[in-house]
Structure formats: C-alpha cells, structure tokens
Amino acid sequence: GMTELAQVLRHVFPTADAKVLVDASTGDDAAVYLLDDARALVVTTDFFTPIVDDPYVVGQIAGANALSDLSAMGATPLFALNLLAFPRKLLSEGSLEGIIKGGAEKCREAGIPILGGHSIDDAEPKYGLVAIGEVDPGRMVTNGAAAAGQALVLTKALGTGIIATAIKAGRAGEDTIRAATNSMATLNRGACEVMGELGIRAATDITGFGLLGHLRQMLRVSGCSATLDSSSLPFLPGVEALSERERFPGGTVRNLKDVAVDVSFPEGMPENRRLLMADAQTSGGLLRAVHSDTLPERLSQVAGRAPGAEVIGKLEEGPPGRSQVL
C-alpha cells in the first residue's frame, strides 16, 4: 500500500545533487537526472507476477507497463533491460521464451532495443524491465505540475485488477479478457506524444495504487484538490458486472482503505463502486491535467492516438490531496 511504501521510503536518504530533477520524494513515475541543458536521463523499473495465462501476452503487458512510466514523464525511450525471476525446473516447457519474446516485441514496437538484463532462479515467475529514456528538462512532465482550474483526462478504461482476479478464478468472459489484455498491452506512447505537442506538463500513470491513489499523490505534490464525476469514469467491458459478484484483489481493498480519509464519496454509494475507483491497475492509462480553455481542441487531437480518453473531473483550490466524488 501507498502508506506502507511511504514508511519504507523514509530510509531513502534525500540527495543534494543539483542534477537530480526528480527523486522518490514526489512519488513520480521515474527518476530524472540532468545531463546537460537540453537533455535529462529518465529511468524507471517495474516487474510483476503473471496476471494472464498466455506467456507471450504476459511479456507484452510487462513491457508496456514498464514503458508507461517513461510516457508519464513525457520521455522518449532509449533502451531497456530485462528483469527476470523464473524456476529453472520449468525452463524446458517453453513459457519463458514466450515471455521474453512478448517483452522484446513490445520494446520493438516502442522503437527501442533490449540490451541485456538480469535473471535469478525463483519458484514464482516474475518479469519486467528497467526502462531508460530521455527528456528535454523544459518539457518534462511530472505529477507536481498540476494546477487548480485544469481538467482531469484519463486515457484508458479502468478495471484490470478485478478482471485479473476473475481470470484466476476462471470466471471472466472471453470478451472481457480480450478487452483487458488489449488495453494492458497497449503502449501509452500516443498519449505521451500528444502531451508534448500540447504542452501538457502534469500527468501520472494509473497502476498499482489505483485511480484514487495516484490522483491523491498528484494532488498532494501539486497543492490542490479535485472533484471526480463518477458517471464519466470509463470501465472495461464486463467490469461493473464482475464488481457486483467477484472478490476484489487484496491490493484494491488496501488502496481504498488507504485513501478513504482523503476522499468524500456520495452518501449511499455502493462499496463495489468505491472499490472500482481504487482498483489496482496493471499498465493503466495516463491521468493528465489539461487546461480547460482549450479542452475540446486537445481532446480532438488526443482521439486518434489515445481513443479511450475521457474527461473525468477537475482540479480545484482546496486542501491538498483531497478528492470529492460526485
């Protein structure tokens, strides 16, 4: 959980190096280190256990998930390194080849090579990437650059956490599985390119802490509050029905408990609807702060490269970190 992670990160010492533009203190999606006046290095890492059955799709999702952190910072990918944990006794079954191929092809789609990596023998498979990119320091995107008066735009539908849980239980329909895997394997590159073209400077990607958790972090470091329109939130096909009868992932339940003190929900809103807003995502979309005066124009430009983009709320003056759900 985010609060648990904060306790751990208390032991990460702050740096006085002036070349460090972004470190762990702001909860951004990647670290940023200044190289010169025109270039900064953007570095992130992410890996997880398989959430679908197809090894090739696991690799694709893991690749897109790690590269999304670079997109959230407005960075151009340069190269990646594999991170792999896998049981040696299963090497002959061919699953590992599928995972590695999926990750490599997703990096190829992003226009970068995988130059190496590290592997260990582990009883539980895990795969991901170290992703390296660069950004013009003057065009860097962070979660602390949001401001009151801006609109909140989300570029992918929610619900991958509960779908992954339903898949493991064998209770997710084929259409729902297909929609979720397609979403998770889709790069956020198009949404990142649009951010650069439109001068958007505040964004984060929605992953393990859910929409409400990542939004709260953006609000805290930006010093503002938000109002969310729950009726405008996009959900993957079948998610709302699953939420009424399936168990939510443990991470989702922890997320909601963690953010509850900072979120005002409508009286009588069902627990499953609250949990959907805290659902722990894998390779989710970008949450961006967009100037409202040019919002229609910006949304039309986004449409071709981030077709799932929806306006879900607005940023306001108010207690930093607080959200009101309507």
Coordinates of C-alpha atoms in Angstrom, one line a residue:
G1 CA 0.0 0.0 0.0
M2 CA 1.0 3.6 -0.5
T3 CA 1.2 4.4 3.2
E4 CA 3.3 1.2 3.8
L5 CA 5.6 2.2 1.0
A6 CA 6.0 5.7 2.5
Q7 CA 7.2 4.1 5.7
V8 CA 9.9 2.1 3.8
L9 CA 11.0 5.2 1.8
R10 CA 11.7 7.1 5.0
H11 CA 15.0 5.3 4.9
V12 CA 15.9 6.5 1.4
F13 CA 18.2 9.5 2.0
P14 CA 17.4 12.7 0.1
T15 CA 20.1 13.9 -2.3
A16 CA 21.6 17.4 -2.6
D17 CA 22.8 16.8 -6.1
A18 CA 21.5 19.6 -8.2
K19 CA 21.4 17.4 -11.3
V20 CA 18.7 15.3 -9.7
L21 CA 15.5 16.8 -11.1
V22 CA 13.1 14.1 -9.8
D23 CA 13.7 11.6 -7.0
A24 CA 11.5 9.4 -4.8
S25 CA 10.2 12.2 -2.7
T26 CA 7.5 13.3 -5.1
G27 CA 6.2 9.8 -5.9
D28 CA 6.6 10.4 -9.7
D29 CA 6.8 7.5 -12.2
A30 CA 10.5 7.7 -12.9
A31 CA 13.7 9.3 -11.7
V32 CA 15.1 12.1 -13.7
Y33 CA 18.8 13.1 -13.9
L34 CA 20.1 16.2 -15.7
L35 CA 22.8 15.5 -18.4
D36 CA 23.0 19.0 -19.9
D37 CA 20.8 22.0 -20.6
A38 CA 18.9 20.1 -23.3
R39 CA 18.8 16.5 -22.0
A40 CA 17.9 14.6 -18.9
L41 CA 18.0 10.9 -18.3
V42 CA 14.7 9.3 -17.2
V43 CA 15.0 5.9 -15.5
T44 CA 12.3 3.5 -14.1
T45 CA 11.8 -0.2 -13.3
D46 CA 8.8 -2.4 -13.0
F47 CA 8.1 -6.1 -12.8
F48 CA 5.3 -8.4 -11.6
T49 CA 4.0 -11.9 -11.5
P50 CA 1.9 -13.2 -14.5
I51 CA -1.7 -12.0 -14.5
V52 CA -2.9 -13.9 -17.6
D53 CA -2.2 -17.4 -18.8
D54 CA -0.5 -16.7 -22.2
P55 CA 3.3 -16.2 -21.7
Y56 CA 3.6 -14.1 -24.8
V57 CA 0.9 -11.7 -23.6
V58 CA 2.5 -11.6 -20.1
G59 CA 5.7 -10.3 -21.8
Q60 CA 3.7 -7.8 -23.8
I61 CA 1.9 -6.4 -20.8
A62 CA 5.0 -6.3 -18.7
G63 CA 6.8 -4.4 -21.4
A64 CA 4.0 -1.9 -21.9
N65 CA 3.6 -1.5 -18.1
A66 CA 7.3 -0.5 -17.6
L67 CA 7.5 1.7 -20.7
S68 CA 4.4 3.6 -19.4
D69 CA 6.4 5.2 -16.7
L70 CA 8.6 6.9 -19.3
S71 CA 5.4 8.0 -21.2
A72 CA 4.0 9.5 -18.0
M73 CA 7.2 11.7 -17.7
G74 CA 7.0 12.9 -21.3
A75 CA 10.2 10.9 -22.1
T76 CA 11.4 9.3 -25.3
P77 CA 12.5 5.7 -24.7
L78 CA 16.2 4.8 -25.5
F79 CA 16.6 1.2 -24.4
A80 CA 15.6 -1.4 -21.8
L81 CA 17.0 -4.2 -19.7
N82 CA 15.2 -7.4 -18.8
L83 CA 14.4 -8.3 -15.1
L84 CA 13.5 -12.0 -14.8
A85 CA 12.8 -14.4 -12.0
F86 CA 11.9 -17.9 -13.2
P87 CA 12.0 -21.5 -11.9
R88 CA 14.9 -23.4 -13.6
K89 CA 12.9 -26.7 -13.4
L90 CA 10.4 -25.2 -15.9
L91 CA 12.9 -23.9 -18.5
S92 CA 12.2 -26.8 -20.9
E93 CA 8.5 -26.0 -21.1
G94 CA 8.8 -23.0 -23.4
S95 CA 6.9 -20.5 -21.3
L96 CA 10.0 -18.4 -20.7
E97 CA 10.7 -17.9 -24.4
G98 CA 7.1 -16.6 -24.8
I99 CA 7.5 -14.1 -22.0
I100 CA 10.9 -12.8 -23.3
K101 CA 9.5 -12.6 -26.9
G102 CA 6.5 -10.6 -25.8
G103 CA 8.6 -8.1 -23.9
A104 CA 11.1 -7.8 -26.8
E105 CA 8.3 -7.2 -29.4
K106 CA 6.7 -4.6 -27.2
C107 CA 10.0 -2.8 -26.9
R108 CA 10.5 -3.1 -30.7
E109 CA 7.0 -1.5 -31.1
A110 CA 8.3 1.4 -29.0
G111 CA 11.3 1.7 -31.2
I112 CA 14.0 0.5 -28.7
P113 CA 16.2 -2.5 -28.1
I114 CA 16.6 -4.6 -25.0
L115 CA 20.4 -4.6 -24.4
G116 CA 20.7 -7.1 -21.5
G117 CA 19.3 -7.8 -18.1
H118 CA 19.5 -10.0 -15.0
S119 CA 17.8 -13.3 -14.1
I120 CA 17.5 -15.4 -11.0
D121 CA 16.1 -18.8 -10.1
D122 CA 12.8 -18.3 -8.3
A123 CA 9.8 -20.5 -7.6
E124 CA 7.4 -17.8 -8.7
P125 CA 7.8 -16.3 -12.2
K126 CA 8.3 -12.5 -12.4
Y127 CA 9.1 -10.4 -15.4
G128 CA 9.6 -6.7 -16.2
L129 CA 12.0 -4.1 -17.4
V130 CA 14.4 -1.4 -16.5
A131 CA 13.4 1.3 -19.0
I132 CA 15.7 4.2 -19.9
G133 CA 14.7 7.3 -21.7
E134 CA 15.5 11.0 -22.1
V135 CA 13.5 14.2 -22.0
D136 CA 14.1 17.9 -22.6
P137 CA 14.2 19.3 -19.0
G138 CA 12.0 22.2 -20.1
R139 CA 9.3 19.8 -21.4
M140 CA 9.4 17.3 -18.6
V141 CA 6.0 16.1 -17.3
T142 CA 5.6 15.5 -13.5
N143 CA 2.7 14.9 -11.1
G144 CA 3.6 18.1 -9.2
A145 CA 2.8 20.5 -12.1
A146 CA -1.0 20.3 -11.9
A147 CA -2.9 23.4 -11.0
A148 CA -6.4 24.4 -10.0
G149 CA -8.7 25.1 -12.9
Q150 CA -7.4 22.3 -15.1
A151 CA -9.4 19.3 -16.2
L152 CA -8.5 15.7 -15.5
V153 CA -8.3 13.4 -18.5
L154 CA -7.9 9.6 -18.2
T155 CA -6.6 7.8 -21.3
K156 CA -7.5 4.1 -20.6
A157 CA -10.5 2.4 -19.1
L158 CA -10.3 1.0 -15.5
G159 CA -10.8 -2.5 -14.2
T160 CA -7.8 -4.6 -14.9
G161 CA -7.3 -5.6 -11.3
I162 CA -10.7 -7.2 -10.8
I163 CA -10.5 -8.8 -14.2
A164 CA -7.2 -10.4 -13.4
T165 CA -8.7 -11.8 -10.2
A166 CA -11.7 -13.2 -12.2
I167 CA -9.3 -14.7 -14.7
K168 CA -7.5 -16.6 -12.0
A169 CA -10.9 -17.9 -10.7
G170 CA -11.9 -18.9 -14.2
R171 CA -15.0 -16.5 -14.1
A172 CA -14.0 -13.9 -16.7
G173 CA -15.7 -14.0 -20.1
E174 CA -13.7 -14.1 -23.3
D175 CA -14.8 -10.6 -24.4
T176 CA -13.8 -9.1 -21.0
I177 CA -10.4 -10.9 -21.1
R178 CA -9.7 -9.8 -24.6
A179 CA -10.6 -6.1 -23.8
A180 CA -8.4 -6.2 -20.7
T181 CA -5.3 -7.8 -22.3
N182 CA -5.6 -5.5 -25.3
S183 CA -5.7 -2.5 -23.0
M184 CA -2.8 -3.6 -20.8
A185 CA -0.6 -4.4 -23.8
T186 CA -1.2 -1.1 -25.5
L187 CA 1.6 1.4 -25.2
N188 CA 0.9 4.9 -23.8
R189 CA 3.2 6.3 -26.5
G190 CA 0.4 8.1 -28.4
A191 CA -0.9 9.8 -25.3
C192 CA 2.7 10.8 -24.5
E193 CA 3.3 12.3 -27.9
V194 CA 0.1 14.3 -27.6
M195 CA 1.2 15.7 -24.2
G196 CA 4.4 17.0 -25.8
E197 CA 2.6 18.6 -28.7
L198 CA 0.0 20.3 -26.5
G199 CA 2.4 21.4 -23.8
I200 CA 0.8 19.3 -21.0
R201 CA 3.2 19.3 -18.0
A202 CA 1.3 17.3 -15.4
A203 CA 0.5 13.6 -15.6
T204 CA 0.9 10.2 -13.9
D205 CA 0.1 6.7 -15.0
I206 CA -2.6 4.7 -13.2
T207 CA -1.1 1.4 -11.9
G208 CA -0.9 -0.4 -8.6
F209 CA -2.4 2.3 -6.3
G210 CA -5.5 2.7 -8.4
L211 CA -7.0 5.9 -9.8
L212 CA -7.7 7.4 -6.3
G213 CA -4.3 6.6 -5.0
H214 CA -2.3 8.1 -7.9
L215 CA -4.6 11.1 -8.1
R216 CA -4.1 11.8 -4.4
Q217 CA -0.3 11.8 -4.9
M218 CA -0.7 14.2 -7.8
L219 CA -2.9 16.5 -5.7
R220 CA -0.6 16.4 -2.7
V221 CA 2.6 17.5 -4.5
S222 CA 0.6 20.0 -6.7
G223 CA -1.1 21.6 -3.7
C224 CA -4.7 21.3 -4.9
S225 CA -7.8 19.2 -4.6
A226 CA -10.1 17.6 -7.1
T227 CA -13.7 16.7 -8.0
L228 CA -14.4 13.5 -9.8
D229 CA -17.5 12.7 -11.8
S230 CA -18.1 9.0 -11.2
S231 CA -20.6 8.8 -14.0
S232 CA -17.9 9.7 -16.5
L233 CA -15.3 7.1 -15.4
P234 CA -14.6 4.6 -18.2
F235 CA -14.6 0.9 -17.3
L236 CA -13.6 -2.1 -19.4
P237 CA -16.4 -4.3 -20.7
G238 CA -17.9 -6.6 -18.0
V239 CA -16.1 -4.9 -15.1
E240 CA -19.1 -3.4 -13.4
A241 CA -20.9 -6.7 -13.5
L242 CA -17.9 -8.5 -12.1
S243 CA -17.6 -6.0 -9.3
E244 CA -21.0 -7.0 -8.1
R245 CA -20.2 -10.7 -7.6
E246 CA -16.4 -11.2 -7.6
R247 CA -13.8 -10.7 -4.9
F248 CA -11.6 -7.7 -5.4
P249 CA -7.8 -8.0 -5.3
G250 CA -6.2 -7.5 -1.9
G251 CA -4.3 -4.6 -3.3
T252 CA -7.5 -2.9 -4.3
V253 CA -9.0 -3.3 -0.9
R254 CA -5.8 -1.9 0.7
N255 CA -5.9 1.0 -1.7
L256 CA -9.4 2.1 -0.8
K257 CA -8.7 1.8 2.9
D258 CA -5.5 3.9 2.4
V259 CA -7.2 6.8 0.6
A260 CA -10.6 6.8 2.4
V261 CA -9.6 9.6 4.8
D262 CA -8.9 11.9 1.8
V263 CA -11.9 11.1 -0.4
S264 CA -15.6 12.1 0.1
F265 CA -18.0 9.7 -1.6
P266 CA -21.7 10.3 -2.2
E267 CA -23.9 9.0 0.6
G268 CA -25.1 5.5 -0.3
M269 CA -22.5 4.8 -3.0
P270 CA -22.1 1.0 -3.0
E271 CA -18.8 -0.4 -1.8
N272 CA -18.1 -2.1 -5.1
R273 CA -18.3 1.3 -6.9
R274 CA -15.8 2.8 -4.4
L275 CA -13.5 -0.2 -4.9
L276 CA -13.6 0.2 -8.7
M277 CA -12.1 3.7 -8.3
A278 CA -9.3 2.2 -6.2
D279 CA -8.8 -0.9 -8.3
A280 CA -5.1 -1.8 -8.6
Q281 CA -4.3 -1.5 -12.3
T282 CA -1.6 -3.0 -14.5
S283 CA -0.4 -1.0 -17.4
G284 CA -3.2 1.6 -17.0
G285 CA -3.7 4.8 -18.8
L286 CA -2.3 8.3 -18.2
L287 CA -4.1 10.7 -15.9
R288 CA -3.4 14.2 -17.2
A289 CA -4.1 17.8 -16.1
V290 CA -5.3 19.7 -19.1
H291 CA -6.1 23.5 -19.4
S292 CA -9.8 23.7 -19.6
D293 CA -9.9 26.7 -22.0
T294 CA -8.6 24.5 -24.9
L295 CA -10.0 21.2 -23.8
P296 CA -12.2 20.5 -26.8
E297 CA -9.3 21.1 -29.2
R298 CA -7.0 19.0 -27.1
L299 CA -9.4 16.1 -26.8
S300 CA -9.9 16.0 -30.6
Q301 CA -6.1 15.8 -31.1
V302 CA -5.9 13.0 -28.5
A303 CA -8.6 10.9 -30.0
G304 CA -6.6 9.2 -32.8
R305 CA -3.7 8.2 -30.5
A306 CA -5.5 7.7 -27.2
P307 CA -9.0 6.7 -28.2
G308 CA -10.1 5.9 -24.7
A309 CA -9.5 9.4 -23.3
E310 CA -12.3 10.8 -21.1
V311 CA -12.7 13.9 -19.0
I312 CA -13.3 12.6 -15.5
G313 CA -13.1 15.6 -13.3
K314 CA -11.4 18.9 -12.5
L315 CA -8.7 20.3 -10.2
E316 CA -9.7 23.0 -7.7
E317 CA -8.4 25.2 -4.9
G318 CA -8.7 23.2 -1.6
P319 CA -6.9 21.0 0.9
P320 CA -4.0 19.3 -1.0
G321 CA -4.7 15.7 -1.6
R322 CA -8.4 15.8 -1.1
S323 CA -11.0 14.5 -3.7
Q324 CA -14.7 14.7 -3.8
V325 CA -16.6 12.1 -5.8
L326 CA -19.9 13.1 -7.3

